[in-house]
Amino acid sequence: MKIAVTGCNGSVGTRVVLAALAQGHTVVGIDSAPVPDALTHLDVDAGRLALHRADLREYDAGLRLLEGCDAVVHLAAMRTPGDYVVAAHNTNVVMSWNILRAAAELGINRIALASSVNVIPLVWTERKDFEYFPLDEDHPCRPDEPYGLSKVIGELQADTIVRRYPSMRVASLRLSWSVRRREDALRDDPEQRKNDLWGYVQEDAAADAFLLALTDESGRWSGHERFFITAQDVASEVASRELWERYWKDVPIKEGKDLSGHKGFFDCSRAERLLGWTHRNPA
């Protein structure tokens, strides 16, 4: 396929580009930032990689660059609440709608959007109101800050676009903290990471999820689906049950689930069932 990757210069975007090229796809990379070294000197056949700088808050820019593509990975975004006022919200909401609407206009039916575990109130929220662990896609989304809100709205935009254009298939991938290796997410004091539940996702594993969302031919899903994309273990040397007892004992463990060993606080079984995705760490 010819795949557009927005935010191609970011840590996950770069890995998506490299993985897509390794699988034989052609890539159109789009970013507002300078091209990183990892993409500058790639030895690929002519025509298989094109890199563009563009501001995707401008609808026509995205429409022009997506023309001729078969699929889109949308990673371009502000990755934090920023000023906690308007910057992250307005940037992310406008870009995600522009990409979805441009894809619809151009007949591009396979889209993978970068959402976030922060649709659930996590690290940047004042109030943590978890209803159960492990968190799954049925848990209510109640952010109180602009970044998480922008990702909730992006998911609602995907619901909207597939109602209008039922041939489209959109995956919203709720990424945890993306790191190169599990060790990069470890902290000596587990309290430092209690508000994001010691979650992480290895960058290449995240890239796998984006490409599976585009290439999946199983027929197990259609329309718009939300998926948690996190490691199946916690980034802590402390056992998960002990972390729960120490910091979150008032939150019940969902019936039929457990936090034995170092099991994560996020349930990624939907991604495994519908996409065939499981997290992998480098050897």
Tab-separated table of C-alpha atoms in Angstrom:
chain	number	residue	atom	x	y	z
A	1	MET	CA	0.000	0.000	0.000
A	2	LYS	CA	0.894	3.646	-0.223
A	3	ILE	CA	0.662	4.842	3.378
A	4	ALA	CA	0.658	8.439	4.590
A	5	VAL	CA	2.261	8.812	8.019
A	6	THR	CA	1.612	12.135	9.729
A	7	GLY	CA	3.937	13.012	12.567
A	8	CYS	CA	6.504	10.859	10.775
A	9	ASN	CA	9.420	12.528	12.549
A	10	GLY	CA	8.294	11.589	16.064
A	11	SER	CA	9.570	8.635	18.053
A	12	VAL	CA	6.699	6.334	17.079
A	13	GLY	CA	6.176	7.905	13.653
A	14	THR	CA	9.757	7.137	12.668
A	15	ARG	CA	9.308	3.501	13.686
A	16	VAL	CA	6.070	3.292	11.685
A	17	VAL	CA	7.884	4.592	8.605
A	18	LEU	CA	10.728	2.113	9.003
A	19	ALA	CA	8.382	-0.813	9.632
A	20	ALA	CA	6.159	0.090	6.680
A	21	LEU	CA	9.145	0.280	4.345
A	22	ALA	CA	10.444	-3.047	5.662
A	23	GLN	CA	7.070	-4.616	4.832
A	24	GLY	CA	7.281	-3.345	1.255
A	25	HIS	CA	4.902	-0.411	1.483
A	26	THR	CA	5.435	3.026	-0.008
A	27	VAL	CA	5.395	5.884	2.508
A	28	VAL	CA	4.436	9.534	2.335
A	29	GLY	CA	5.788	11.105	5.517
A	30	ILE	CA	4.296	14.398	6.720
A	31	ASP	CA	5.516	16.525	9.607
A	32	SER	CA	5.971	20.157	10.572
A	33	ALA	CA	9.392	19.467	12.111
A	34	PRO	CA	12.757	18.844	10.425
A	35	VAL	CA	13.472	15.287	9.286
A	36	PRO	CA	15.362	13.250	11.927
A	37	ASP	CA	18.608	11.433	11.207
A	38	ALA	CA	16.822	8.075	11.286
A	39	LEU	CA	14.989	9.002	8.064
A	40	THR	CA	17.505	11.275	6.355
A	41	HIS	CA	19.863	8.660	4.942
A	42	LEU	CA	17.591	5.672	4.389
A	43	ASP	CA	18.661	3.374	1.589
A	44	VAL	CA	15.322	2.724	-0.124
A	45	ASP	CA	14.302	2.418	-3.738
A	46	ALA	CA	13.439	5.676	-5.464
A	47	GLY	CA	9.796	6.581	-5.097
A	48	ARG	CA	9.157	4.464	-1.999
A	49	LEU	CA	9.634	7.303	0.475
A	50	ALA	CA	8.624	10.940	0.148
A	51	LEU	CA	8.950	13.370	3.056
A	52	HIS	CA	7.020	16.635	3.287
A	53	ARG	CA	6.850	19.509	5.773
A	54	ALA	CA	3.334	20.828	6.241
A	55	ASP	CA	0.992	22.362	8.800
A	56	LEU	CA	-1.921	19.926	8.963
A	57	ARG	CA	-4.090	22.485	10.711
A	58	GLU	CA	-4.588	23.674	7.122
A	59	TYR	CA	-7.126	21.344	5.527
A	60	ASP	CA	-5.946	21.854	1.954
A	61	ALA	CA	-2.384	20.881	2.874
A	62	GLY	CA	-3.512	17.486	4.115
A	63	LEU	CA	-5.897	17.004	1.220
A	64	ARG	CA	-3.091	17.607	-1.267
A	65	LEU	CA	-0.543	15.340	0.410
A	66	LEU	CA	-2.937	12.444	1.010
A	67	GLU	CA	-3.993	12.274	-2.625
A	68	GLY	CA	-3.124	8.889	-4.120
A	69	CYS	CA	-2.616	7.179	-0.759
A	70	ASP	CA	-4.350	3.938	0.219
A	71	ALA	CA	-4.154	4.357	3.996
A	72	VAL	CA	-3.226	6.855	6.696
A	73	VAL	CA	-1.472	6.648	10.039
A	74	HIS	CA	-2.224	9.871	11.907
A	75	LEU	CA	0.284	10.562	14.660
A	76	ALA	CA	0.764	14.330	14.307
A	77	ALA	CA	-0.267	16.036	17.542
A	78	MET	CA	0.796	17.939	20.587
A	79	ARG	CA	1.722	15.180	23.039
A	80	THR	CA	0.971	17.005	26.305
A	81	PRO	CA	-1.637	19.515	27.532
A	82	GLY	CA	0.814	22.283	26.650
A	83	ASP	CA	-0.475	25.535	28.067
A	84	TYR	CA	-3.499	23.751	29.610
A	85	VAL	CA	-5.609	26.374	27.848
A	86	VAL	CA	-6.129	26.083	24.088
A	87	ALA	CA	-2.951	24.997	22.276
A	88	ALA	CA	-3.137	21.198	22.604
A	89	HIS	CA	-6.907	21.022	22.305
A	90	ASN	CA	-7.220	23.246	19.251
A	91	THR	CA	-4.212	21.802	17.443
A	92	ASN	CA	-5.116	18.155	17.945
A	93	VAL	CA	-8.839	18.487	17.291
A	94	VAL	CA	-8.368	20.436	14.073
A	95	MET	CA	-5.672	18.129	12.708
A	96	SER	CA	-7.525	14.890	13.433
A	97	TRP	CA	-10.705	16.163	11.768
A	98	ASN	CA	-8.775	17.507	8.779
A	99	ILE	CA	-7.110	14.131	8.219
A	100	LEU	CA	-10.335	12.149	8.620
A	101	ARG	CA	-12.302	14.471	6.364
A	102	ALA	CA	-9.571	14.581	3.715
A	103	ALA	CA	-9.403	10.785	3.725
A	104	ALA	CA	-13.156	10.599	3.241
A	105	GLU	CA	-12.986	13.102	0.394
A	106	LEU	CA	-10.258	11.077	-1.320
A	107	GLY	CA	-11.831	7.650	-0.786
A	108	ILE	CA	-9.105	6.458	1.613
A	109	ASN	CA	-10.793	3.809	3.709
A	110	ARG	CA	-8.079	2.584	6.087
A	111	ILE	CA	-7.114	4.934	8.901
A	112	ALA	CA	-5.197	4.404	12.141
A	113	LEU	CA	-5.360	7.311	14.597
A	114	ALA	CA	-3.067	7.870	17.563
A	115	SER	CA	-5.328	8.225	20.566
A	116	SER	CA	-4.076	7.951	24.134
A	117	VAL	CA	-4.595	6.145	27.414
A	118	ASN	CA	-5.213	9.672	28.731
A	119	VAL	CA	-8.785	9.556	27.477
A	120	ILE	CA	-9.135	7.958	30.914
A	121	PRO	CA	-8.165	10.459	33.660
A	122	LEU	CA	-4.489	9.694	34.234
A	123	VAL	CA	-1.289	11.620	34.709
A	124	TRP	CA	-2.429	15.170	33.874
A	125	THR	CA	-5.835	15.121	35.558
A	126	GLU	CA	-6.678	16.400	39.020
A	127	ARG	CA	-9.158	13.677	39.894
A	128	LYS	CA	-8.540	9.987	39.231
A	129	ASP	CA	-11.888	8.212	39.123
A	130	PHE	CA	-11.030	4.708	38.001
A	131	GLU	CA	-14.021	2.376	38.221
A	132	TYR	CA	-12.094	-0.891	37.929
A	133	PHE	CA	-8.817	-2.502	36.882
A	134	PRO	CA	-7.553	-3.480	34.438
A	135	LEU	CA	-8.849	-0.609	32.304
A	136	ASP	CA	-10.550	-1.599	29.073
A	137	GLU	CA	-12.257	0.247	26.221
A	138	ASP	CA	-15.616	0.202	28.025
A	139	HIS	CA	-14.332	2.325	30.903
A	140	PRO	CA	-15.838	5.854	30.932
A	141	CYS	CA	-13.707	8.691	29.585
A	142	ARG	CA	-13.750	11.721	31.888
A	143	PRO	CA	-10.671	13.882	31.232
A	144	ASP	CA	-10.441	17.279	32.894
A	145	GLU	CA	-7.540	18.601	30.801
A	146	PRO	CA	-7.206	19.612	27.136
A	147	TYR	CA	-4.929	16.848	25.845
A	148	GLY	CA	-7.116	13.961	27.006
A	149	LEU	CA	-10.175	15.860	25.823
A	150	SER	CA	-8.643	16.322	22.364
A	151	LYS	CA	-8.168	12.565	22.091
A	152	VAL	CA	-11.739	11.839	23.201
A	153	ILE	CA	-12.949	14.266	20.542
A	154	GLY	CA	-10.716	12.593	17.952
A	155	GLU	CA	-12.418	9.291	18.738
A	156	LEU	CA	-15.846	10.930	18.456
A	157	GLN	CA	-14.783	12.381	15.108
A	158	ALA	CA	-13.985	8.850	13.950
A	159	ASP	CA	-17.434	7.681	15.083
A	160	THR	CA	-18.915	10.522	13.052
A	161	ILE	CA	-16.937	9.979	9.855
A	162	VAL	CA	-17.735	6.262	9.583
A	163	ARG	CA	-21.439	6.975	9.996
A	164	ARG	CA	-21.251	9.326	7.032
A	165	TYR	CA	-18.809	7.143	5.058
A	166	PRO	CA	-19.495	3.510	6.030
A	167	SER	CA	-16.786	2.149	3.728
A	168	MET	CA	-14.161	3.699	6.028
A	169	ARG	CA	-12.471	1.669	8.751
A	170	VAL	CA	-10.829	3.629	11.548
A	171	ALA	CA	-8.784	2.325	14.471
A	172	SER	CA	-8.141	4.648	17.415
A	173	LEU	CA	-5.023	3.303	19.121
A	174	ARG	CA	-4.815	4.384	22.753
A	175	LEU	CA	-1.070	4.491	23.251
A	176	SER	CA	0.623	4.534	26.613
A	177	TRP	CA	3.966	6.256	27.179
A	178	SER	CA	6.081	5.271	24.183
A	179	VAL	CA	9.690	4.314	24.924
A	180	ARG	CA	12.481	2.508	23.094
A	181	ARG	CA	12.924	-0.105	25.843
A	182	ARG	CA	11.073	-1.134	29.005
A	183	GLU	CA	14.051	0.029	31.064
A	184	ASP	CA	13.442	3.588	29.858
A	185	ALA	CA	10.100	3.637	31.679
A	186	LEU	CA	11.369	2.310	35.017
A	187	ARG	CA	11.665	4.594	38.037
A	188	ASP	CA	13.324	3.796	41.357
A	189	ASP	CA	10.289	5.023	43.283
A	190	PRO	CA	7.049	3.477	41.926
A	191	GLU	CA	5.057	6.411	43.302
A	192	GLN	CA	6.538	8.560	40.530
A	193	ARG	CA	4.485	6.620	37.983
A	194	LYS	CA	1.358	5.705	39.905
A	195	ASN	CA	-0.759	8.252	38.032
A	196	ASP	CA	-0.148	6.580	34.681
A	197	LEU	CA	-0.399	3.105	36.214
A	198	TRP	CA	3.179	2.174	35.318
A	199	GLY	CA	2.142	1.778	31.698
A	200	TYR	CA	4.360	1.948	28.632
A	201	VAL	CA	4.514	0.780	25.040
A	202	GLN	CA	7.680	-0.100	23.188
A	203	GLU	CA	7.925	2.031	20.028
A	204	ASP	CA	8.299	-0.857	17.578
A	205	ALA	CA	5.366	-2.655	19.194
A	206	ALA	CA	3.279	0.486	18.714
A	207	ALA	CA	4.351	0.627	15.065
A	208	ASP	CA	3.221	-2.982	14.662
A	209	ALA	CA	-0.228	-2.034	15.962
A	210	PHE	CA	-0.623	0.823	13.469
A	211	LEU	CA	0.294	-1.349	10.509
A	212	LEU	CA	-1.905	-4.237	11.658
A	213	ALA	CA	-4.826	-1.804	11.907
A	214	LEU	CA	-4.298	-0.873	8.255
A	215	THR	CA	-3.479	-4.268	6.782
A	216	ASP	CA	-5.828	-6.536	8.747
A	217	GLU	CA	-8.002	-8.605	6.403
A	218	SER	CA	-9.622	-10.848	8.995
A	219	GLY	CA	-13.043	-9.220	8.773
A	220	ARG	CA	-13.303	-9.280	12.562
A	221	TRP	CA	-14.050	-5.570	12.797
A	222	SER	CA	-15.372	-2.664	10.773
A	223	GLY	CA	-16.376	0.961	11.267
A	224	HIS	CA	-14.535	2.563	14.175
A	225	GLU	CA	-12.876	0.619	16.974
A	226	ARG	CA	-10.919	1.789	20.012
A	227	PHE	CA	-7.916	-0.232	21.181
A	228	PHE	CA	-5.637	0.042	24.206
A	229	ILE	CA	-2.073	-0.373	22.973
A	230	THR	CA	0.143	-0.890	25.999
A	231	ALA	CA	2.590	-3.447	27.311
A	232	GLN	CA	1.035	-6.392	29.111
A	233	ASP	CA	3.333	-5.803	32.098
A	234	VAL	CA	4.034	-2.845	34.374
A	235	ALA	CA	7.232	-0.817	34.143
A	236	SER	CA	8.077	-1.575	37.757
A	237	GLU	CA	10.070	-4.209	39.593
A	238	VAL	CA	7.339	-4.202	42.246
A	239	ALA	CA	4.607	-6.803	41.717
A	240	SER	CA	1.321	-5.468	40.336
A	241	ARG	CA	-0.768	-6.697	43.262
A	242	GLU	CA	1.534	-4.849	45.673
A	243	LEU	CA	1.278	-1.673	43.573
A	244	TRP	CA	-2.516	-1.949	43.669
A	245	GLU	CA	-2.578	-2.501	47.430
A	246	ARG	CA	-0.176	0.381	48.038
A	247	TYR	CA	-1.758	3.030	45.790
A	248	TRP	CA	-5.162	2.038	44.386
A	249	LYS	CA	-6.762	-0.471	46.751
A	250	ASP	CA	-10.093	1.399	46.658
A	251	VAL	CA	-10.427	0.535	42.955
A	252	PRO	CA	-11.964	-2.923	42.466
A	253	ILE	CA	-10.402	-5.544	40.226
A	254	LYS	CA	-12.834	-6.510	37.483
A	255	GLU	CA	-14.508	-9.885	37.836
A	256	GLY	CA	-12.598	-12.546	35.954
A	257	LYS	CA	-9.403	-10.460	35.865
A	258	ASP	CA	-6.365	-10.351	38.121
A	259	LEU	CA	-3.149	-8.409	38.710
A	260	SER	CA	-0.895	-11.344	39.420
A	261	GLY	CA	2.824	-11.183	38.761
A	262	HIS	CA	3.661	-8.013	36.838
A	263	LYS	CA	0.466	-7.858	34.806
A	264	GLY	CA	-0.403	-4.414	33.495
A	265	PHE	CA	-3.315	-2.246	34.587
A	266	PHE	CA	-4.598	-2.028	30.990
A	267	ASP	CA	-6.548	-4.773	29.235
A	268	CYS	CA	-5.369	-5.098	25.624
A	269	SER	CA	-7.372	-8.215	24.820
A	270	ARG	CA	-9.483	-6.386	22.222
A	271	ALA	CA	-6.362	-5.530	20.221
A	272	GLU	CA	-5.234	-9.142	20.415
A	273	ARG	CA	-8.646	-10.493	19.457
A	274	LEU	CA	-9.441	-8.128	16.594
A	275	LEU	CA	-6.002	-7.084	15.304
A	276	GLY	CA	-3.879	-10.048	16.315
A	277	TRP	CA	-1.615	-7.620	18.193
A	278	THR	CA	0.397	-8.427	21.273
A	279	HIS	CA	3.117	-6.321	22.802
A	280	ARG	CA	6.710	-7.352	22.236
A	281	ASN	CA	9.901	-6.024	23.748
A	282	PRO	CA	13.243	-6.167	21.951
A	283	ALA	CA	15.457	-9.089	22.929
